[in-house]
PDB file of C-alpha atoms in Angstrom:
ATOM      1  CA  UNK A   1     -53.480 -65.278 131.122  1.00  0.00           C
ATOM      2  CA  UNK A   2     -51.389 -63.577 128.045  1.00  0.00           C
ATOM      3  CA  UNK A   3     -51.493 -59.696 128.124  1.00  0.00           C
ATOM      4  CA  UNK A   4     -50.319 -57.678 125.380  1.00  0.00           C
ATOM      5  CA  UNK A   5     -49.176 -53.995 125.814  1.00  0.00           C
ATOM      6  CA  UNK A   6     -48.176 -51.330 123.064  1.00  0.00           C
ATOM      7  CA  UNK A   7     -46.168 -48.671 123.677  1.00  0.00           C
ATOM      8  CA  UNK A   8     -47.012 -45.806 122.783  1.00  0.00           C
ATOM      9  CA  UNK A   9     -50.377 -45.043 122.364  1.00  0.00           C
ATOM     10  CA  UNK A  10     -50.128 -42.786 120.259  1.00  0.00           C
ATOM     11  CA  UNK A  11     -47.113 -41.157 118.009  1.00  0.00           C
ATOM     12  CA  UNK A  12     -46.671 -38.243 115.588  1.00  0.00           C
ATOM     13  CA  UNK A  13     -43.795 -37.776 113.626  1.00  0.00           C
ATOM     14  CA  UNK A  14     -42.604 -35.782 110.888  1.00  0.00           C
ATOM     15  CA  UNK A  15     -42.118 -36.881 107.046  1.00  0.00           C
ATOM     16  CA  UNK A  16     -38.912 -38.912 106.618  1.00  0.00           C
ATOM     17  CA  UNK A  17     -38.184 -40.430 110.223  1.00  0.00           C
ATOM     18  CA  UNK A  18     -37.083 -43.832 111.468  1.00  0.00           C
ATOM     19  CA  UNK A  19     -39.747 -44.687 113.934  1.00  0.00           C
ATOM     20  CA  UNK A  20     -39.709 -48.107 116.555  1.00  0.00           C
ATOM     21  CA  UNK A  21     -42.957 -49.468 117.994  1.00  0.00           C
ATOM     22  CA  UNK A  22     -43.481 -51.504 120.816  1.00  0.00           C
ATOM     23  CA  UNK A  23     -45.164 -54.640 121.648  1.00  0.00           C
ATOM     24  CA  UNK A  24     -44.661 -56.729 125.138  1.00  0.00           C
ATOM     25  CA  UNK A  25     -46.561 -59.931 126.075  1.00  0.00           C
ATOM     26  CA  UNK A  26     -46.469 -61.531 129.471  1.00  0.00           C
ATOM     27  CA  UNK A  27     -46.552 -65.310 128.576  1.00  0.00           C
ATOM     28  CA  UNK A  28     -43.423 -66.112 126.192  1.00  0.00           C
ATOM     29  CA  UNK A  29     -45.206 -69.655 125.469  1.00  0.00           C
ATOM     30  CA  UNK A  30     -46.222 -68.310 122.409  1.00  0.00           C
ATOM     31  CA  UNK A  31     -46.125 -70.339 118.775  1.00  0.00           C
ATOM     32  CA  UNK A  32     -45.806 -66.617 116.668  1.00  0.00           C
ATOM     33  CA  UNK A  33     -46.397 -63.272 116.894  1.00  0.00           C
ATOM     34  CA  UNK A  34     -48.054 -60.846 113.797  1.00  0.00           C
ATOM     35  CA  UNK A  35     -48.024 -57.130 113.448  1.00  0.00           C
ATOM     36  CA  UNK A  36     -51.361 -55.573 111.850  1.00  0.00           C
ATOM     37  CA  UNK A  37     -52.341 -52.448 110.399  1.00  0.00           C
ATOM     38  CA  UNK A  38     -55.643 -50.855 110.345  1.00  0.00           C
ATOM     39  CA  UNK A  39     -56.859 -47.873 108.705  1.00  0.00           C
ATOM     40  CA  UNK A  40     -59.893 -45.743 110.148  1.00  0.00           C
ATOM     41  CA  UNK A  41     -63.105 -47.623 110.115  1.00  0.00           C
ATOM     42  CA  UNK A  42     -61.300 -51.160 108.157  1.00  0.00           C
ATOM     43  CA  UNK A  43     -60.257 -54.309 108.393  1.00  0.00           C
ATOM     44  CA  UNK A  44     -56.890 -55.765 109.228  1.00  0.00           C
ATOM     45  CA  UNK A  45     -54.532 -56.156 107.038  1.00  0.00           C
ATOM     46  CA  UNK A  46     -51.501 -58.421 108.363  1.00  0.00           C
ATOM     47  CA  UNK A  47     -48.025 -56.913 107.477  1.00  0.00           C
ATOM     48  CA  UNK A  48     -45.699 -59.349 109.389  1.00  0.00           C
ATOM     49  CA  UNK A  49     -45.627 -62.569 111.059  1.00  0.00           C
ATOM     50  CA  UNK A  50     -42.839 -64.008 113.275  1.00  0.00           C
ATOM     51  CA  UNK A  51     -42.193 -67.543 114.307  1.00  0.00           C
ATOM     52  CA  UNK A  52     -41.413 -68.027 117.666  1.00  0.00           C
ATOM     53  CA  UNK A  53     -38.386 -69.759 116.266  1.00  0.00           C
ATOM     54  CA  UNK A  54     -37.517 -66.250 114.103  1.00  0.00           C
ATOM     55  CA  UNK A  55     -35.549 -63.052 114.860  1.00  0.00           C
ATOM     56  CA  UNK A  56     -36.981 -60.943 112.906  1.00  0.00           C
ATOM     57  CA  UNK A  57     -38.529 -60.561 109.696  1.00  0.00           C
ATOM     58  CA  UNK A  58     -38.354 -57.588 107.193  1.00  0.00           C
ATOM     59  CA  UNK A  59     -41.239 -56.583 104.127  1.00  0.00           C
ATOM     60  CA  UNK A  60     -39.907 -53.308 102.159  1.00  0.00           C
ATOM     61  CA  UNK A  61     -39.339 -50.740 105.055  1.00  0.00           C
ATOM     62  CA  UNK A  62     -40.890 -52.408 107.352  1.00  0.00           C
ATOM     63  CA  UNK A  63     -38.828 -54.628 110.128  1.00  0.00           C
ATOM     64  CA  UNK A  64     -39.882 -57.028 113.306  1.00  0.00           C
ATOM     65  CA  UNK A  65     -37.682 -58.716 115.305  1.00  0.00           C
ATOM     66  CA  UNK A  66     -38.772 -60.487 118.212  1.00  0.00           C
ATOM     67  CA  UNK A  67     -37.021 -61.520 121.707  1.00  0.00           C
ATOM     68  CA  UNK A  68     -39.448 -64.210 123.314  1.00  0.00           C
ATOM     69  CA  UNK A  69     -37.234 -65.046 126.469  1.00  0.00           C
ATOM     70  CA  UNK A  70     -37.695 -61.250 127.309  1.00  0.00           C
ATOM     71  CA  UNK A  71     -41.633 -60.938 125.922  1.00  0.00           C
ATOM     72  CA  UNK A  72     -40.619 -58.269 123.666  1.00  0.00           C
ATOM     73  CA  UNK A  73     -41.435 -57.365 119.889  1.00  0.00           C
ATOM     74  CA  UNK A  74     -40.688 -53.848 117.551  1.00  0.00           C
ATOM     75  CA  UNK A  75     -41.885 -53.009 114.369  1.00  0.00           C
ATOM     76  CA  UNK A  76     -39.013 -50.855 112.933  1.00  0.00           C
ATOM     77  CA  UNK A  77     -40.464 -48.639 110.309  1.00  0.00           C
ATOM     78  CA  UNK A  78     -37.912 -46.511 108.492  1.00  0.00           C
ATOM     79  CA  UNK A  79     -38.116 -43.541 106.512  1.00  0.00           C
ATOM     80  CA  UNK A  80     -42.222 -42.794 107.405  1.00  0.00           C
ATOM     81  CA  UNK A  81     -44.218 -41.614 104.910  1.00  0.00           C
ATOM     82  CA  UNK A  82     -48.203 -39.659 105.562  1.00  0.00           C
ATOM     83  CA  UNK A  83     -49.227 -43.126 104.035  1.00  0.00           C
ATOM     84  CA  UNK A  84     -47.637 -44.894 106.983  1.00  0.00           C
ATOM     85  CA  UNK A  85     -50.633 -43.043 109.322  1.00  0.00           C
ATOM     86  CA  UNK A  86     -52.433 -45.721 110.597  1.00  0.00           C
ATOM     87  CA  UNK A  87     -53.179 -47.749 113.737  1.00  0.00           C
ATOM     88  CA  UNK A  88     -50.883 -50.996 113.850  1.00  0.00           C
ATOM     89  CA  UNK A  89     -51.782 -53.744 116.320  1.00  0.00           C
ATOM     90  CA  UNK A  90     -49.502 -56.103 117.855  1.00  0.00           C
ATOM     91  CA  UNK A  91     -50.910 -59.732 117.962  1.00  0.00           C
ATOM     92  CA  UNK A  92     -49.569 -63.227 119.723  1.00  0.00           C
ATOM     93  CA  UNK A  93     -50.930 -66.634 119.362  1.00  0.00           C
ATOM     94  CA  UNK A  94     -50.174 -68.802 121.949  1.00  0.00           C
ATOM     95  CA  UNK A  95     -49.565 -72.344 122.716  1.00  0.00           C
ATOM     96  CA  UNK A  96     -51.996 -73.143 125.151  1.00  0.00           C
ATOM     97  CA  UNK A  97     -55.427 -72.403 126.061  1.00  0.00           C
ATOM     98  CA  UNK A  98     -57.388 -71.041 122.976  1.00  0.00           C
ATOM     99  CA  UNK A  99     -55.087 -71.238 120.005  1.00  0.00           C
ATOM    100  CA  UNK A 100     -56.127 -67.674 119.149  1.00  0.00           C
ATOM    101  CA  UNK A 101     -54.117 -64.555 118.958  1.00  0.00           C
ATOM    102  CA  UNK A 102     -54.629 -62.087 121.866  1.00  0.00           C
ATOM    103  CA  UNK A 103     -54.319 -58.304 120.286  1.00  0.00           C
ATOM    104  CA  UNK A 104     -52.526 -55.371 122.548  1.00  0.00           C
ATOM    105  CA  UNK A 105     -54.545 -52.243 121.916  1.00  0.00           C
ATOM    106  CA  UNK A 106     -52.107 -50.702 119.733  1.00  0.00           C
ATOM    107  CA  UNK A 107     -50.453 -47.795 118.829  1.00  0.00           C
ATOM    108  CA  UNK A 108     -52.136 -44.944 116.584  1.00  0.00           C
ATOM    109  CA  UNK A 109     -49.443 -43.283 114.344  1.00  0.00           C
ATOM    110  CA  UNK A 110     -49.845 -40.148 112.572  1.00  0.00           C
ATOM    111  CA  UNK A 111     -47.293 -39.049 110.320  1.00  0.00           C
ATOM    112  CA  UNK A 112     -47.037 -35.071 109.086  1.00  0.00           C
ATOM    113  CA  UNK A 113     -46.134 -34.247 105.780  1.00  0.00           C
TER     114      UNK A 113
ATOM    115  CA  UNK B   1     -60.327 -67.547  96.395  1.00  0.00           C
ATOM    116  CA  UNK B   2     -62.689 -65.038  98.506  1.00  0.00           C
ATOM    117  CA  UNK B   3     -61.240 -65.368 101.105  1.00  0.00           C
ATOM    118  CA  UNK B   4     -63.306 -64.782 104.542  1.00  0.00           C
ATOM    119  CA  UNK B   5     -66.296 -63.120 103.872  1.00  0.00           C
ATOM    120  CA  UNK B   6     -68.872 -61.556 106.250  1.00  0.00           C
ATOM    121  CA  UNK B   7     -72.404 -59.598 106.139  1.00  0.00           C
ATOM    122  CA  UNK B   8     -73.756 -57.456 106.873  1.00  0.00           C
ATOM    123  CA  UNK B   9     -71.112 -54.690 106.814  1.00  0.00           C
ATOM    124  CA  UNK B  10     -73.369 -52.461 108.848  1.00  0.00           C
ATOM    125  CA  UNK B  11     -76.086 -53.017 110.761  1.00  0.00           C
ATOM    126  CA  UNK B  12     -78.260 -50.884 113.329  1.00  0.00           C
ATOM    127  CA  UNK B  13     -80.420 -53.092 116.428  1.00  0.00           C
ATOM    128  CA  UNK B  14     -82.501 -51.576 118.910  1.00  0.00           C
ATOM    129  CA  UNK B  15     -82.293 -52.948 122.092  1.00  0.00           C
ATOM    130  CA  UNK B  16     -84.131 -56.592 122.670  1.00  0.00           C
ATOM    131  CA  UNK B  17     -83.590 -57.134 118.798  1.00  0.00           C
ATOM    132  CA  UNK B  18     -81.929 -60.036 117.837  1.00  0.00           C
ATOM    133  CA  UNK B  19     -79.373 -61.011 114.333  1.00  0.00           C
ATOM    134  CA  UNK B  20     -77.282 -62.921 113.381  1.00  0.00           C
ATOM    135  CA  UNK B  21     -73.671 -62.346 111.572  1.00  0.00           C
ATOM    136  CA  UNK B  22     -72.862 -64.381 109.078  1.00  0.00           C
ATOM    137  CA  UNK B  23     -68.922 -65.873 108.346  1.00  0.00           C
ATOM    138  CA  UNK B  24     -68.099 -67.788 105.141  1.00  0.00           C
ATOM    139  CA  UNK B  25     -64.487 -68.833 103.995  1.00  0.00           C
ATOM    140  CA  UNK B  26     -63.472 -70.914 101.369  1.00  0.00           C
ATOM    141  CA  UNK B  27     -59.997 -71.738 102.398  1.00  0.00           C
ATOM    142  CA  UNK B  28     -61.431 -75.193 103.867  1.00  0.00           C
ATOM    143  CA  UNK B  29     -59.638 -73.701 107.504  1.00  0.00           C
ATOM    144  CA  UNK B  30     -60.350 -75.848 110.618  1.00  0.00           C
ATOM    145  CA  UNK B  31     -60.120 -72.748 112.503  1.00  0.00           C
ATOM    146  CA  UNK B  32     -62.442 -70.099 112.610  1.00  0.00           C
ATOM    147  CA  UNK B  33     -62.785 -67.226 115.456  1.00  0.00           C
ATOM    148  CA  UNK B  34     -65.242 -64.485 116.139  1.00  0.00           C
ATOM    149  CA  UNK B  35     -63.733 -61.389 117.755  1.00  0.00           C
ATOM    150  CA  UNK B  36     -65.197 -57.616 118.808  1.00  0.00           C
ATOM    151  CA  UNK B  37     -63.149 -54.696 118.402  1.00  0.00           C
ATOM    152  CA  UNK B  38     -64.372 -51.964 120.775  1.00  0.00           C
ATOM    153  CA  UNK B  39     -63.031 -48.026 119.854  1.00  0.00           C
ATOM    154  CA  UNK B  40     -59.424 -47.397 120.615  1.00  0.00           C
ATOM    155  CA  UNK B  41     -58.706 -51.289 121.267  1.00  0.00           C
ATOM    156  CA  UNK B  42     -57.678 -54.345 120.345  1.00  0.00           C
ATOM    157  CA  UNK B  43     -59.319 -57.385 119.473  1.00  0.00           C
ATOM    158  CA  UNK B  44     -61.105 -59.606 122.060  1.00  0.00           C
ATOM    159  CA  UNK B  45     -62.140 -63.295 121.107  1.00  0.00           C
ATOM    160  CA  UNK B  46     -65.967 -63.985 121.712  1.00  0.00           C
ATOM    161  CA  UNK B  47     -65.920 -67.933 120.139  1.00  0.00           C
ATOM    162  CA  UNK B  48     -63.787 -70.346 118.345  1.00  0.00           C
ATOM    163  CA  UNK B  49     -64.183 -73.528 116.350  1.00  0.00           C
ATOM    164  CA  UNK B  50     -61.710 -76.134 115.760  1.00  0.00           C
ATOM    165  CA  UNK B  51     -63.620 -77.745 112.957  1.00  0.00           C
ATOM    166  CA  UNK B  52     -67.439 -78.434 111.795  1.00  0.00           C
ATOM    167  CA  UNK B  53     -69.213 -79.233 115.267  1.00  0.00           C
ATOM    168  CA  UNK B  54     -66.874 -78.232 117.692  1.00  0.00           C
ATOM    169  CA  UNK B  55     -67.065 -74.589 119.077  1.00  0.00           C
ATOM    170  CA  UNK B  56     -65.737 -73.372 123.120  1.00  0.00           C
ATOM    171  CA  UNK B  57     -66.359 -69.721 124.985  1.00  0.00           C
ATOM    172  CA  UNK B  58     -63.721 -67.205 124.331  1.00  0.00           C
ATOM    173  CA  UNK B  59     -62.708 -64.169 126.543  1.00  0.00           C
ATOM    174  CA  UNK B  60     -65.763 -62.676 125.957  1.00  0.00           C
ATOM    175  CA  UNK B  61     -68.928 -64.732 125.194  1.00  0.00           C
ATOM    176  CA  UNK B  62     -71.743 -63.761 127.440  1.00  0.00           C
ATOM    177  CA  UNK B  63     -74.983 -62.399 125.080  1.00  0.00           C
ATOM    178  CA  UNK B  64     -73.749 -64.636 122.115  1.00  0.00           C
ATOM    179  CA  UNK B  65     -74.352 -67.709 120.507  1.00  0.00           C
ATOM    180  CA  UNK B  66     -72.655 -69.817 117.902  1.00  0.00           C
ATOM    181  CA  UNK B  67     -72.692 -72.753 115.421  1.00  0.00           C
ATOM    182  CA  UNK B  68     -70.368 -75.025 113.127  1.00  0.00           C
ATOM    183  CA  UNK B  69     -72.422 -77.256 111.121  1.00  0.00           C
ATOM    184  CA  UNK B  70     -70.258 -77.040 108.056  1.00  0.00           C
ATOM    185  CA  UNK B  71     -66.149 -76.434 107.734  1.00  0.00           C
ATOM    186  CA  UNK B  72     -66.747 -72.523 105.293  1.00  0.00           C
ATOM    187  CA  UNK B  73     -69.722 -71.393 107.965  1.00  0.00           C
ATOM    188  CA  UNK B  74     -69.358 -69.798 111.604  1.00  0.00           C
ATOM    189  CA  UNK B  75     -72.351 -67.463 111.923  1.00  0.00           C
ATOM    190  CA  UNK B  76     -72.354 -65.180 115.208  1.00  0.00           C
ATOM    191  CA  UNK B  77     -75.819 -65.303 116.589  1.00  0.00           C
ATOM    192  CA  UNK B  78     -76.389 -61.724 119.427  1.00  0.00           C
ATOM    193  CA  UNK B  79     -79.874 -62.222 121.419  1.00  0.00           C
ATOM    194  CA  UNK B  80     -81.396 -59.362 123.164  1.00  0.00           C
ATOM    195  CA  UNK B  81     -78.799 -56.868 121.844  1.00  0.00           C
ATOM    196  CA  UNK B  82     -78.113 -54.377 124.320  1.00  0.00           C
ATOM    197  CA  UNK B  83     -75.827 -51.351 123.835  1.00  0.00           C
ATOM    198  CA  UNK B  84     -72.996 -52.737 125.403  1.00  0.00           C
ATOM    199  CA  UNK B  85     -72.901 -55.202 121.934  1.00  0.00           C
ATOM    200  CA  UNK B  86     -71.989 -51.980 119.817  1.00  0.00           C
ATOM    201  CA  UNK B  87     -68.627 -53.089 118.329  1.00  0.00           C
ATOM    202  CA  UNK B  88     -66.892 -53.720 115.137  1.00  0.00           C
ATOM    203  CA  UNK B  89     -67.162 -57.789 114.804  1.00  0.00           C
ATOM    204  CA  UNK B  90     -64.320 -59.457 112.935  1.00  0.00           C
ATOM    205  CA  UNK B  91     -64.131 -63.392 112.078  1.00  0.00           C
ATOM    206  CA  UNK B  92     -61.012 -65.011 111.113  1.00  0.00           C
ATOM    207  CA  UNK B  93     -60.193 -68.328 110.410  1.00  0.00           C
ATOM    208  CA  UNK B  94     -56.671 -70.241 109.799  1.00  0.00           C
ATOM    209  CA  UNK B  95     -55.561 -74.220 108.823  1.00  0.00           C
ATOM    210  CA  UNK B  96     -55.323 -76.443 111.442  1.00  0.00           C
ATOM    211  CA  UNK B  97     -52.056 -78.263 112.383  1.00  0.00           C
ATOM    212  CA  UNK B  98     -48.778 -76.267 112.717  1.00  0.00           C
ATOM    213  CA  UNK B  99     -48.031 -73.344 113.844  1.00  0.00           C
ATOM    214  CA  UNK B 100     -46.578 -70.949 111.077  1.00  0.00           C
ATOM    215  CA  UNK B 101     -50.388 -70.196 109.731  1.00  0.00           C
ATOM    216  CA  UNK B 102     -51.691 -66.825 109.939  1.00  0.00           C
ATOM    217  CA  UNK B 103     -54.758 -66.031 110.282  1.00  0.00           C
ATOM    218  CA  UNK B 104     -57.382 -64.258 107.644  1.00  0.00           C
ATOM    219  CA  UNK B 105     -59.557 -61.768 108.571  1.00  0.00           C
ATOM    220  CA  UNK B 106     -62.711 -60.931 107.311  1.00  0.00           C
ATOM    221  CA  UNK B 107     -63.225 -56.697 106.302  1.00  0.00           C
ATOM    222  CA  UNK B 108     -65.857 -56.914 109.469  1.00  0.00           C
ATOM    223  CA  UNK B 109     -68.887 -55.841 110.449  1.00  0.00           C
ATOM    224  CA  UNK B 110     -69.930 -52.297 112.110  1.00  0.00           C
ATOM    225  CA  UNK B 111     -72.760 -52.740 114.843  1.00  0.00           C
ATOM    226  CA  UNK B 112     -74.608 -50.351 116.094  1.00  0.00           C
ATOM    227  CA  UNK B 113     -77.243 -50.947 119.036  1.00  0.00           C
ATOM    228  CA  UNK B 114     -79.385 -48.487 120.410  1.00  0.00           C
TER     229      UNK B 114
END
């Protein structure tokens, strides 16, 4: 069964730093893997996806790279901004079973002006 | 396009009640999924379809019902809500065939059983 962990939990940071967040799964049989954010009481809103076949991919100041032999994933976010504070969930869909993306719990990040 | 669309966006049951959530997309996707987000976690899957008629348990299915009769519809049906069923409910749906397709989420809806 695919598990996927975040680490941390939770992260503040001040105004203006390069932060990495962590996503492992335990089942590297996986067709992609997609990086989410969510704001307080909303939806999802999908800010990256990587192949399985990918590195990495990069949208403005946000980067993912992924390493499936080793079940590891970061979202690179550089120079954080208070509109950065959100929750961002790590997501993998794999290629057996269900064809449908098991979430980690994610990682709450709080940035202070 | 709409996209994936779902209502209601809130809803309050007392326990026994019963409701259903609807899904609509109009992406003519194969694939469409019913998940429950529970605070501080992630997703969980509940059910999935394939395509019109075809629908299998996910993780987390037990209290729920569902139905496919047409490719844009996947309504969630709860029975006998009890307060365990107080979640955030999220459909999503994505084409069929390949794998580079992401999948759409609907904004979700907020359920509230007491």
């Amino acid at each position: 069964k695919q598990e996927v962990t975040q680490i941390p939990a939770a992260l503040s940071v001040p105004e203006g730093e390069n932060l990495v967040l962590n996503c492992s799964f335990t089942d590297s049989a996986i067709y992609n893997l997609q990086w989410f954010r969510q704001d307080p009481g909303k939806g999802l809103t999908s800010l990256l996806l990587i192949q399985s076949s990918q590195r990495e991919q990069t949208s403005g100041r946000l980067n993912a790279s992924l390493d499936k032999s080793s079940g590891r994933s970061t979202l690179y976010i550089a120079a954080s901004q208070p509109g950065d504070s959100a929750t961002y969930l790590c997501a993998v869909l794999g290629r057996t079973g269900r064809r449908a993306l098991t979430f980690g719990s994610g990682t709450r990040l709080q940035v202070q002006p | 396009n709409a996209g994936v669309t779902q209502t209601p966006k809130f809803r309050i049951l007392k326990i026994g009640q019963s409701m259903t959530l609807q899904c609509t997309q109009d992406m003519n996707h194969n694939y469409m999924y019913w998940y429950r987000q529970d605070p501080g976690m992630g997703l969980k899957l509940i059910y999935y379809s394939v395509g019109a008629g075809i629908t299998d348990k996910g993780e987390v299915p037990n209290g729920y019902n569902v139905s496919r009769s047409t490719t844009e519809d996947f309504p969630l049906r709860l029975e006998l809500a009890a307060p365990s069923q107080t979640s955030v409910y999220f459909c999503a749906s994505r084409l069929t065939g390949g794998t580079d397709y992401e999948q759409y989420f609907g904004p979700g809806t907020r359920l509230t059983v007491t």
